[in-house]
Amino acid sequence: MEVFKYHIYLCAQPKPEWALSCAGCGAEQTLAELRSQVSKSGLDSEVQITTCGCLGLCEKGPNLVIYPEGVWYCGVTSDKVAELVASHLKAGKPVDGFARTDLAGMKREIIEHLLKVKARKEYMDRSGMLPEGVNNLMRGFMESRIMLSAIELDIFSAIGPGSSAKQVAKRIKADPRGTETILNALAALKLLSKTGDRFHNTPVTARDLVADSPDCGRPAMMHTVHLWHRWSTLTEAVKKGTAVELVEMKKRDPKVTRAFIAAMHKNAWFSAPLVVSAIDLNGVNTLLDLGGGSGAYAIAFARKKPNLKITVFDLPNVIPLTRKYIAQAGLERVIKTQAGDLLKDQPGKGSDLIFASAICHMLSPRENISLFKRVRKSLNAHGRIVIQDFILQRDKISPRFAAVFALNMLVNTKAGGTYSGKEYLDWLEKAGFAQAKIQSLPGPTSLVIAKKK
Ligand SMILES: C[S@@+](CC[C@H](N)C(=O)[O-])C[C@H]1O[C@@H](n2cnc3c(N)ncnc32)[C@H](O)[C@@H]1O
Ligand code: FES
């Protein structure tokens, strides 16, 4: 029994490059047109539209089936939707010559198609072709690089309300052929739309990547553009077991540091209030945000407990940026800052809680134990350390993000990495902490919480 008068199942199944599919034949445009025509015809409360997997007639897509009658239509390109809606859904009459009536023929086609696909797969396997997923993994950098170059060239800002490739090339001071090629690829990736010879930002790129948008994330995304260069040294770093040609954080180009802290801020701005809400601040009057970066967490702590005495500790070249972010939040009188080096200083004397977010992965196991020992001395009796990081399971292969992020540390630090919960608990015990426990958070990070013995 149908809940709605009609229920349409539209196949939107993407397939490997070598296979024909509804997605490849324009199912997305058909879906958009179908939704729009159904709405325009006042049928929203009578027609339910669901995208579905393969219906077996992939060479004839986009395909759909309309229930309760179970009428099949093949080759429903967007230009055919208006007639289908008017005839089948409004007038209750399947479209003559378009609705499939030859059920036996259809069944034969589906079976023939299945056998063809099976034979093709077997042939590809025999001829040693890489499975699609593995091939995509290997080539994934191409699409990533297109986006990074577009960010680097500030293409989305240059497009403005809509521009031709020639206009964009002039604004970004680049070659017209090169510019047109990357614009077409960006449109293929759905990061832009293209009408005639004009390119337009999508709602997402207009909000997140155009310089005059209040939500523009480009300054933060430049950090990923910089990471690309570090990741290109991965092979060498694997051979050496450490980052190659590394510039110490405190000596980095200000432009690189600005992008790094902007990226930390963008990530933390969303997650900090959620993380801070999971931390018990009962009895906590003084708090150190160790390697606090932009101060996003310190700001969230100050908002959660307004009379808390908070200090953000970070490198001398970062603290001026920290102060800027704290001032933007209007908390410059509430949150103090302190410049130093967490590898040798002992910050946070007299703290009830030391918070270290995304710090331990920059350090080696030995450096972490040494840091925990030093900051333990700074804590008041019964003070706590709260660490936030990407924490691995014992097998070190999951969660996937944490396992991949370990390589980000291999290429970017002398001896950093991602560590298992067990490692954190062992180090904290060695450093004189008790009752250490892991607290899961929604998202890719967890907390490790321990009390001073
Ligand atoms: C990955 S960021 C994390 C920032 C912030 N805690 C957060 O979660 O958003 C690491 C921070 O540690 C700081 N840092 C790195 N090495 C440091 C050192 N030797 N001494 C003090 N701070 C350091 C960096 O400047 C940066 O702000
Ligand atoms: S991909 Fe749509 S019917 Fe197979």
CSV table of N, CA, C and O in Angstrom, one decimal, residues 295-408:
chain,number,residue,atom,x,y,z
A,295,GLY,N,43.1,30.3,20.5
A,295,GLY,CA,42.4,30.6,21.8
A,295,GLY,C,40.9,30.2,21.7
A,295,GLY,O,40.1,30.5,22.5
A,296,ALA,N,40.5,29.5,20.6
A,296,ALA,CA,39.1,29.1,20.4
A,296,ALA,C,38.6,28.3,21.6
A,296,ALA,O,37.5,28.5,22.1
A,297,TYR,N,39.4,27.4,22.2
A,297,TYR,CA,39.0,26.6,23.3
A,297,TYR,C,38.9,27.5,24.6
A,297,TYR,O,38.0,27.4,25.4
A,298,ALA,N,40.0,28.4,24.7
A,298,ALA,CA,40.0,29.3,25.9
A,298,ALA,C,38.7,30.1,25.9
A,298,ALA,O,38.1,30.4,26.9
A,299,ILE,N,38.3,30.6,24.7
A,299,ILE,CA,37.1,31.4,24.6
A,299,ILE,C,35.9,30.6,25.0
A,299,ILE,O,35.0,31.1,25.7
A,300,ALA,N,35.8,29.4,24.6
A,300,ALA,CA,34.7,28.5,24.9
A,300,ALA,C,34.7,28.2,26.4
A,300,ALA,O,33.6,28.2,27.0
A,301,PHE,N,35.8,28.1,27.0
A,301,PHE,CA,35.9,27.9,28.5
A,301,PHE,C,35.4,29.1,29.2
A,301,PHE,O,34.6,29.1,30.2
A,302,ALA,N,35.9,30.3,28.7
A,302,ALA,CA,35.5,31.6,29.4
A,302,ALA,C,34.0,31.8,29.3
A,302,ALA,O,33.4,32.3,30.2
A,303,ARG,N,33.4,31.3,28.2
A,303,ARG,CA,31.9,31.5,28.0
A,303,ARG,C,31.2,30.5,28.9
A,303,ARG,O,30.1,30.8,29.4
A,304,LYS,N,31.8,29.3,29.1
A,304,LYS,CA,31.1,28.4,29.9
A,304,LYS,C,31.2,28.8,31.4
A,304,LYS,O,30.2,28.6,32.2
A,305,LYS,N,32.3,29.3,31.8
A,305,LYS,CA,32.5,29.7,33.2
A,305,LYS,C,33.1,31.1,33.3
A,305,LYS,O,34.4,31.2,33.3
A,306,PRO,N,32.3,32.1,33.3
A,306,PRO,CA,32.9,33.5,33.1
A,306,PRO,C,33.9,33.9,34.2
A,306,PRO,O,34.8,34.7,33.9
A,307,ASN,N,33.9,33.4,35.4
A,307,ASN,CA,34.9,33.8,36.4
A,307,ASN,C,36.2,33.0,36.4
A,307,ASN,O,37.1,33.2,37.3
A,308,LEU,N,36.3,32.1,35.4
A,308,LEU,CA,37.5,31.3,35.3
A,308,LEU,C,38.8,32.1,34.9
A,308,LEU,O,38.7,32.9,34.1
A,309,LYS,N,39.9,31.8,35.6
A,309,LYS,CA,41.1,32.6,35.2
A,309,LYS,C,41.8,31.7,34.2
A,309,LYS,O,42.3,30.6,34.5
A,310,ILE,N,41.9,32.2,33.0
A,310,ILE,CA,42.4,31.4,31.8
A,310,ILE,C,43.7,32.0,31.2
A,310,ILE,O,43.7,33.2,31.0
A,311,THR,N,44.7,31.1,31.0
A,311,THR,CA,45.9,31.6,30.3
A,311,THR,C,46.1,30.7,29.0
A,311,THR,O,46.0,29.5,29.1
A,312,VAL,N,46.3,31.3,27.9
A,312,VAL,CA,46.7,30.6,26.7
A,312,VAL,C,48.2,30.6,26.6
A,312,VAL,O,48.8,31.7,26.6
A,313,PHE,N,48.8,29.5,26.5
A,313,PHE,CA,50.3,29.4,26.3
A,313,PHE,C,50.6,28.9,24.9
A,313,PHE,O,50.0,28.0,24.4
A,314,ASP,N,51.5,29.7,24.2
A,314,ASP,CA,51.8,29.3,22.8
A,314,ASP,C,53.1,29.9,22.4
A,314,ASP,O,53.7,30.7,23.2
A,315,LEU,N,53.6,29.6,21.2
A,315,LEU,CA,54.9,30.1,20.8
A,315,LEU,C,54.9,31.6,20.6
A,315,LEU,O,53.8,32.2,20.3
A,316,PRO,N,56.0,32.3,20.8
A,316,PRO,CA,56.1,33.8,20.6
A,316,PRO,C,55.5,34.3,19.3
A,316,PRO,O,54.9,35.3,19.3
A,317,ASN,N,55.7,33.5,18.2
A,317,ASN,CA,55.2,34.0,16.9
A,317,ASN,C,53.7,33.8,16.7
A,317,ASN,O,53.1,34.3,15.8
A,318,VAL,N,53.1,33.0,17.7
A,318,VAL,CA,51.7,32.7,17.5
A,318,VAL,C,50.9,33.6,18.5
A,318,VAL,O,49.7,34.0,18.1
A,319,ILE,N,51.5,34.0,19.6
A,319,ILE,CA,50.7,34.7,20.6
A,319,ILE,C,50.0,36.0,20.1
A,319,ILE,O,48.9,36.3,20.4
A,320,PRO,N,50.7,36.8,19.2
A,320,PRO,CA,50.0,38.0,18.7
A,320,PRO,C,48.7,37.6,17.9
A,320,PRO,O,47.7,38.3,18.0
A,321,LEU,N,48.8,36.5,17.2
A,321,LEU,CA,47.6,36.0,16.5
A,321,LEU,C,46.5,35.6,17.5
A,321,LEU,O,45.3,35.9,17.4
A,322,THR,N,46.9,34.9,18.6
A,322,THR,CA,46.0,34.5,19.6
A,322,THR,C,45.3,35.7,20.2
A,322,THR,O,44.0,35.7,20.3
A,323,ARG,N,46.0,36.8,20.5
A,323,ARG,CA,45.5,38.0,21.1
A,323,ARG,C,44.4,38.6,20.1
A,323,ARG,O,43.4,39.1,20.6
A,324,LYS,N,44.7,38.5,18.8
A,324,LYS,CA,43.8,39.1,17.9
A,324,LYS,C,42.4,38.3,17.9
A,324,LYS,O,41.4,38.9,18.0
A,325,TYR,N,42.5,37.0,17.9
A,325,TYR,CA,41.3,36.2,18.0
A,325,TYR,C,40.5,36.4,19.3
A,325,TYR,O,39.3,36.5,19.3
A,326,ILE,N,41.3,36.5,20.4
A,326,ILE,CA,40.6,36.7,21.7
A,326,ILE,C,39.9,38.1,21.7
A,326,ILE,O,38.8,38.2,22.2
A,327,ALA,N,40.6,39.1,21.1
A,327,ALA,CA,40.0,40.5,21.1
A,327,ALA,C,38.7,40.4,20.2
A,327,ALA,O,37.7,41.1,20.6
A,328,GLN,N,38.8,39.7,19.1
A,328,GLN,CA,37.6,39.6,18.3
A,328,GLN,C,36.4,39.0,19.0
A,328,GLN,O,35.2,39.4,18.8
A,329,ALA,N,36.7,38.2,20.0
A,329,ALA,CA,35.6,37.6,20.8
A,329,ALA,C,35.3,38.5,22.0
A,329,ALA,O,34.4,38.2,22.8
A,330,GLY,N,36.0,39.6,22.1
A,330,GLY,CA,35.7,40.6,23.2
A,330,GLY,C,36.1,40.1,24.5
A,330,GLY,O,35.6,40.5,25.6
A,331,LEU,N,37.1,39.2,24.6
A,331,LEU,CA,37.5,38.6,25.9
A,331,LEU,C,39.0,39.0,26.2
A,331,LEU,O,39.6,38.3,27.1
A,332,GLU,N,39.5,40.1,25.7
A,332,GLU,CA,40.9,40.4,25.9
A,332,GLU,C,41.2,40.7,27.4
A,332,GLU,O,42.3,40.6,27.8
A,333,ARG,N,40.2,41.1,28.1
A,333,ARG,CA,40.4,41.4,29.6
A,333,ARG,C,40.3,40.2,30.4
A,333,ARG,O,40.7,40.1,31.6
A,334,VAL,N,39.7,39.1,29.8
A,334,VAL,CA,39.4,37.9,30.6
A,334,VAL,C,40.5,36.9,30.4
A,334,VAL,O,40.9,36.2,31.4
A,335,ILE,N,41.0,36.7,29.2
A,335,ILE,CA,41.9,35.6,28.9
A,335,ILE,C,43.3,36.2,28.7
A,335,ILE,O,43.6,37.1,27.9
A,336,LYS,N,44.3,35.6,29.6
A,336,LYS,CA,45.7,36.1,29.5
A,336,LYS,C,46.4,35.2,28.5
A,336,LYS,O,46.0,34.1,28.2
A,337,THR,N,47.5,35.7,28.0
A,337,THR,CA,48.4,34.9,27.1
A,337,THR,C,49.8,34.8,27.7
A,337,THR,O,50.2,35.8,28.4
A,338,GLN,N,50.5,33.8,27.3
A,338,GLN,CA,51.9,33.7,27.7
A,338,GLN,C,52.7,33.0,26.6
A,338,GLN,O,52.2,32.0,26.1
A,339,ALA,N,53.8,33.6,26.2
A,339,ALA,CA,54.6,33.1,25.1
A,339,ALA,C,55.7,32.2,25.7
A,339,ALA,O,56.3,32.5,26.8
A,340,GLY,N,56.0,31.1,25.1
A,340,GLY,CA,57.0,30.2,25.5
A,340,GLY,C,57.2,28.9,24.7
A,340,GLY,O,56.6,28.9,23.6
A,341,ASP,N,57.9,28.0,25.2
A,341,ASP,CA,58.1,26.7,24.5
A,341,ASP,C,57.7,25.6,25.3
A,341,ASP,O,58.4,25.3,26.4
A,342,LEU,N,56.7,24.8,24.9
A,342,LEU,CA,56.2,23.8,25.8
A,342,LEU,C,57.2,22.6,25.8
A,342,LEU,O,57.0,21.6,26.6
A,343,LEU,N,58.2,22.6,25.0
A,343,LEU,CA,59.2,21.5,25.0
A,343,LEU,C,60.2,21.7,26.2
A,343,LEU,O,60.8,20.7,26.5
A,344,LYS,N,60.3,22.9,26.7
A,344,LYS,CA,61.2,23.1,27.8
A,344,LYS,C,60.6,23.9,29.0
A,344,LYS,O,61.1,23.7,30.1
A,345,ASP,N,59.6,24.7,28.8
A,345,ASP,CA,59.1,25.5,29.9
A,345,ASP,C,58.2,24.7,30.8
A,345,ASP,O,57.8,23.6,30.4
A,346,GLN,N,57.9,25.3,31.9
A,346,GLN,CA,56.9,24.7,32.8
A,346,GLN,C,55.7,25.7,33.0
A,346,GLN,O,55.7,26.3,34.1
A,347,PRO,N,54.9,25.8,32.0
A,347,PRO,CA,53.8,26.8,32.1
A,347,PRO,C,52.7,26.4,33.1
A,347,PRO,O,52.6,25.3,33.5
A,348,GLY,N,51.8,27.4,33.4
A,348,GLY,CA,50.6,27.1,34.1
A,348,GLY,C,50.7,26.8,35.6
A,348,GLY,O,49.8,26.1,36.1
A,349,LYS,N,51.7,27.5,36.2
A,349,LYS,CA,51.8,27.2,37.7
A,349,LYS,C,50.6,27.6,38.4
A,349,LYS,O,50.0,28.7,38.1
A,350,GLY,N,50.1,26.8,39.3
A,350,GLY,CA,48.9,27.1,40.1
A,350,GLY,C,47.6,26.8,39.3
A,350,GLY,O,46.5,27.4,39.6
A,351,SER,N,47.6,25.9,38.3
A,351,SER,CA,46.4,25.6,37.5
A,351,SER,C,45.6,24.5,38.2
A,351,SER,O,46.2,23.6,38.8
A,352,ASP,N,44.3,24.6,38.1
A,352,ASP,CA,43.4,23.5,38.5
A,352,ASP,C,43.2,22.5,37.3
A,352,ASP,O,42.9,21.3,37.5
A,353,LEU,N,43.3,23.1,36.1
A,353,LEU,CA,43.1,22.2,35.0
A,353,LEU,C,44.0,22.6,33.8
A,353,LEU,O,44.2,23.8,33.6
A,354,ILE,N,44.7,21.7,33.2
A,354,ILE,CA,45.5,22.0,32.1
A,354,ILE,C,44.9,21.3,30.9
A,354,ILE,O,44.7,20.0,30.9
A,355,PHE,N,44.6,22.1,29.9
A,355,PHE,CA,43.9,21.5,28.7
A,355,PHE,C,44.9,21.5,27.5
A,355,PHE,O,45.6,22.6,27.3
A,356,ALA,N,45.1,20.4,26.9
A,356,ALA,CA,46.1,20.3,25.8
A,356,ALA,C,45.4,19.7,24.6
A,356,ALA,O,45.1,18.5,24.5
A,357,SER,N,44.9,20.6,23.7
A,357,SER,CA,44.2,20.1,22.5
A,357,SER,C,45.1,20.0,21.3
A,357,SER,O,45.7,21.1,20.9
A,358,ALA,N,45.2,18.9,20.7
A,358,ALA,CA,46.0,18.7,19.4
A,358,ALA,C,47.4,19.1,19.6
A,358,ALA,O,48.0,19.8,18.8
A,359,ILE,N,48.0,18.7,20.8
A,359,ILE,CA,49.4,19.0,21.1
A,359,ILE,C,50.2,17.7,21.0
A,359,ILE,O,51.2,17.7,20.4
A,360,CYS,N,49.7,16.7,21.7
A,360,CYS,CA,50.5,15.5,21.9
A,360,CYS,C,50.8,14.8,20.5
A,360,CYS,O,51.9,14.2,20.5
A,361,HIS,N,50.0,15.0,19.5
A,361,HIS,CA,50.4,14.3,18.2
A,361,HIS,C,51.6,15.0,17.6
A,361,HIS,O,52.2,14.4,16.7
A,362,MET,N,51.9,16.2,18.0
A,362,MET,CA,53.1,16.9,17.4
A,362,MET,C,54.4,16.3,18.1
A,362,MET,O,55.5,16.6,17.6
A,363,LEU,N,54.3,15.6,19.2
A,363,LEU,CA,55.4,15.2,20.0
A,363,LEU,C,55.7,13.7,19.9
A,363,LEU,O,54.8,12.9,19.7
A,364,SER,N,56.9,13.3,20.3
A,364,SER,CA,57.3,11.9,20.4
A,364,SER,C,56.8,11.4,21.7
A,364,SER,O,56.5,12.2,22.6
A,365,PRO,N,56.7,10.1,21.9
A,365,PRO,CA,56.3,9.5,23.2
A,365,PRO,C,57.2,10.1,24.3
A,365,PRO,O,56.7,10.5,25.3
A,366,ARG,N,58.5,10.2,24.1
A,366,ARG,CA,59.4,10.7,25.1
A,366,ARG,C,59.1,12.2,25.5
A,366,ARG,O,59.0,12.6,26.6
A,367,GLU,N,58.8,13.0,24.4
A,367,GLU,CA,58.5,14.4,24.7
A,367,GLU,C,57.1,14.5,25.4
A,367,GLU,O,57.0,15.4,26.2
A,368,ASN,N,56.2,13.6,25.1
A,368,ASN,CA,54.9,13.7,25.8
A,368,ASN,C,55.1,13.4,27.3
A,368,ASN,O,54.5,14.1,28.1
A,369,ILE,N,55.9,12.3,27.6
A,369,ILE,CA,56.1,12.0,29.0
A,369,ILE,C,56.7,13.2,29.7
A,369,ILE,O,56.3,13.6,30.8
A,370,SER,N,57.7,13.7,29.1
A,370,SER,CA,58.4,14.9,29.7
A,370,SER,C,57.5,16.1,29.9
A,370,SER,O,57.5,16.7,30.9
A,371,LEU,N,56.6,16.3,28.9
A,371,LEU,CA,55.7,17.4,29.0
A,371,LEU,C,54.7,17.1,30.2
A,371,LEU,O,54.4,18.0,31.0
A,372,PHE,N,54.2,15.9,30.3
A,372,PHE,CA,53.2,15.6,31.3
A,372,PHE,C,53.9,15.7,32.7
A,372,PHE,O,53.3,16.2,33.6
A,373,LYS,N,55.2,15.4,32.8
A,373,LYS,CA,55.9,15.5,34.1
A,373,LYS,C,56.0,16.9,34.5
A,373,LYS,O,55.8,17.3,35.6
A,374,ARG,N,56.4,17.8,33.5
A,374,ARG,CA,56.6,19.2,33.8
A,374,ARG,C,55.2,19.9,34.2
A,374,ARG,O,55.2,20.6,35.2
A,375,VAL,N,54.2,19.6,33.4
A,375,VAL,CA,52.9,20.3,33.7
A,375,VAL,C,52.3,19.8,35.0
A,375,VAL,O,51.5,20.5,35.6
A,376,ARG,N,52.6,18.5,35.3
A,376,ARG,CA,52.1,18.0,36.6
A,376,ARG,C,52.5,18.8,37.7
A,376,ARG,O,51.8,19.1,38.7
A,377,LYS,N,53.8,19.3,37.7
A,377,LYS,CA,54.3,20.1,38.7
A,377,LYS,C,53.6,21.4,38.8
A,377,LYS,O,53.5,22.0,39.9
A,378,SER,N,53.0,21.9,37.7
A,378,SER,CA,52.3,23.2,37.7
A,378,SER,C,50.9,23.1,38.3
A,378,SER,O,50.3,24.0,38.7
A,379,LEU,N,50.4,21.8,38.3
A,379,LEU,CA,49.0,21.7,38.7
A,379,LEU,C,48.9,21.8,40.3
A,379,LEU,O,49.7,21.3,41.0
A,380,ASN,N,47.8,22.4,40.7
A,380,ASN,CA,47.4,22.4,42.1
A,380,ASN,C,47.1,20.9,42.6
A,380,ASN,O,46.9,20.1,41.7
A,381,ALA,N,47.1,20.7,43.9
A,381,ALA,CA,46.7,19.3,44.4
A,381,ALA,C,45.4,18.9,43.8
A,381,ALA,O,44.5,19.8,43.7
A,382,HIS,N,45.3,17.7,43.3
A,382,HIS,CA,44.1,17.2,42.7
A,382,HIS,C,43.7,17.8,41.4
A,382,HIS,O,42.6,17.7,40.8
A,383,GLY,N,44.7,18.6,40.8
A,383,GLY,CA,44.4,19.2,39.5
A,383,GLY,C,44.3,18.1,38.5
A,383,GLY,O,44.8,17.0,38.6
A,384,ARG,N,43.8,18.5,37.3
A,384,ARG,CA,43.6,17.5,36.2
A,384,ARG,C,44.2,18.0,34.9
A,384,ARG,O,44.3,19.2,34.7
A,385,ILE,N,44.6,17.0,34.1
A,385,ILE,CA,45.0,17.3,32.8
A,385,ILE,C,44.0,16.7,31.9
A,385,ILE,O,43.5,15.6,32.1
A,386,VAL,N,43.6,17.5,30.9
A,386,VAL,CA,42.6,17.0,29.9
A,386,VAL,C,43.2,17.2,28.5
A,386,VAL,O,43.6,18.3,28.1
A,387,ILE,N,43.4,16.0,27.8
A,387,ILE,CA,44.1,16.0,26.5
A,387,ILE,C,43.0,15.7,25.5
A,387,ILE,O,42.1,14.9,25.7
A,388,GLN,N,43.0,16.5,24.4
A,388,GLN,CA,42.1,16.2,23.3
A,388,GLN,C,43.0,15.8,22.1
A,388,GLN,O,43.9,16.5,21.8
A,389,ASP,N,42.7,14.7,21.5
A,389,ASP,CA,43.5,14.3,20.3
A,389,ASP,C,42.8,13.2,19.5
A,389,ASP,O,41.8,12.7,19.9
A,390,PHE,N,43.5,12.9,18.4
A,390,PHE,CA,43.0,11.7,17.6
A,390,PHE,C,43.6,10.5,18.2
A,390,PHE,O,44.8,10.3,18.2
A,391,ILE,N,42.7,9.6,18.8
A,391,ILE,CA,43.3,8.5,19.5
A,391,ILE,C,43.0,7.2,18.8
A,391,ILE,O,41.9,6.9,18.3
A,392,LEU,N,44.1,6.4,18.6
A,392,LEU,CA,44.0,5.2,17.9
A,392,LEU,C,43.5,4.0,18.8
A,392,LEU,O,43.8,4.0,20.0
A,393,GLN,N,42.9,3.0,18.1
A,393,GLN,CA,42.7,1.8,18.8
A,393,GLN,C,44.1,1.1,18.9
A,393,GLN,O,45.0,1.5,18.3
A,394,ARG,N,44.1,0.0,19.7
A,394,ARG,CA,45.4,-0.7,19.9
A,394,ARG,C,46.0,-1.1,18.6
A,394,ARG,O,47.2,-1.1,18.5
A,395,ASP,N,45.2,-1.5,17.6
A,395,ASP,CA,45.7,-2.0,16.4
A,395,ASP,C,46.3,-0.9,15.5
A,395,ASP,O,47.0,-1.2,14.5
A,396,LYS,N,46.1,0.3,15.9
A,396,LYS,CA,46.7,1.5,15.2
A,396,LYS,C,46.2,1.6,13.7
A,396,LYS,O,46.8,2.3,12.9
A,397,ILE,N,45.1,0.9,13.4
A,397,ILE,CA,44.6,1.1,12.0
A,397,ILE,C,43.2,1.7,12.0
A,397,ILE,O,42.6,1.9,11.0
A,398,SER,N,42.7,1.9,13.2
A,398,SER,CA,41.4,2.5,13.3
A,398,SER,C,41.4,3.5,14.5
A,398,SER,O,42.1,3.2,15.4
A,399,PRO,N,40.6,4.5,14.5
A,399,PRO,CA,39.8,5.0,13.3
A,399,PRO,C,40.7,5.4,12.1
A,399,PRO,O,41.9,5.8,12.3
A,400,ARG,N,40.2,5.3,10.9
A,400,ARG,CA,40.9,5.5,9.7
A,400,ARG,C,41.6,6.9,9.7
A,400,ARG,O,42.7,7.1,9.3
A,401,PHE,N,40.8,7.9,10.1
A,401,PHE,CA,41.3,9.3,10.1
A,401,PHE,C,42.6,9.4,10.9
A,401,PHE,O,43.6,10.0,10.5
A,402,ALA,N,42.6,8.8,12.1
A,402,ALA,CA,43.7,8.9,13.0
A,402,ALA,C,44.9,8.2,12.4
A,402,ALA,O,46.1,8.7,12.6
A,403,ALA,N,44.7,7.1,11.8
A,403,ALA,CA,45.8,6.3,11.1
A,403,ALA,C,46.4,7.1,10.0
A,403,ALA,O,47.6,7.2,9.8
A,404,VAL,N,45.6,7.8,9.2
A,404,VAL,CA,46.1,8.7,8.1
A,404,VAL,C,46.8,9.9,8.7
A,404,VAL,O,47.9,10.3,8.2
A,405,PHE,N,46.2,10.5,9.7
A,405,PHE,CA,46.8,11.7,10.3
A,405,PHE,C,48.2,11.5,10.9
A,405,PHE,O,49.0,12.4,10.9
A,406,ALA,N,48.5,10.2,11.2
A,406,ALA,CA,49.8,9.9,11.7
A,406,ALA,C,50.9,10.3,10.7
A,406,ALA,O,52.0,10.8,11.0
A,407,LEU,N,50.5,10.2,9.4
A,407,LEU,CA,51.4,10.5,8.3
A,407,LEU,C,51.6,12.0,8.2
A,407,LEU,O,52.6,12.6,7.8
A,408,ASN,N,50.5,12.7,8.5
A,408,ASN,CA,50.6,14.2,8.5
A,408,ASN,C,51.7,14.7,9.5
A,408,ASN,O,52.4,15.6,9.3
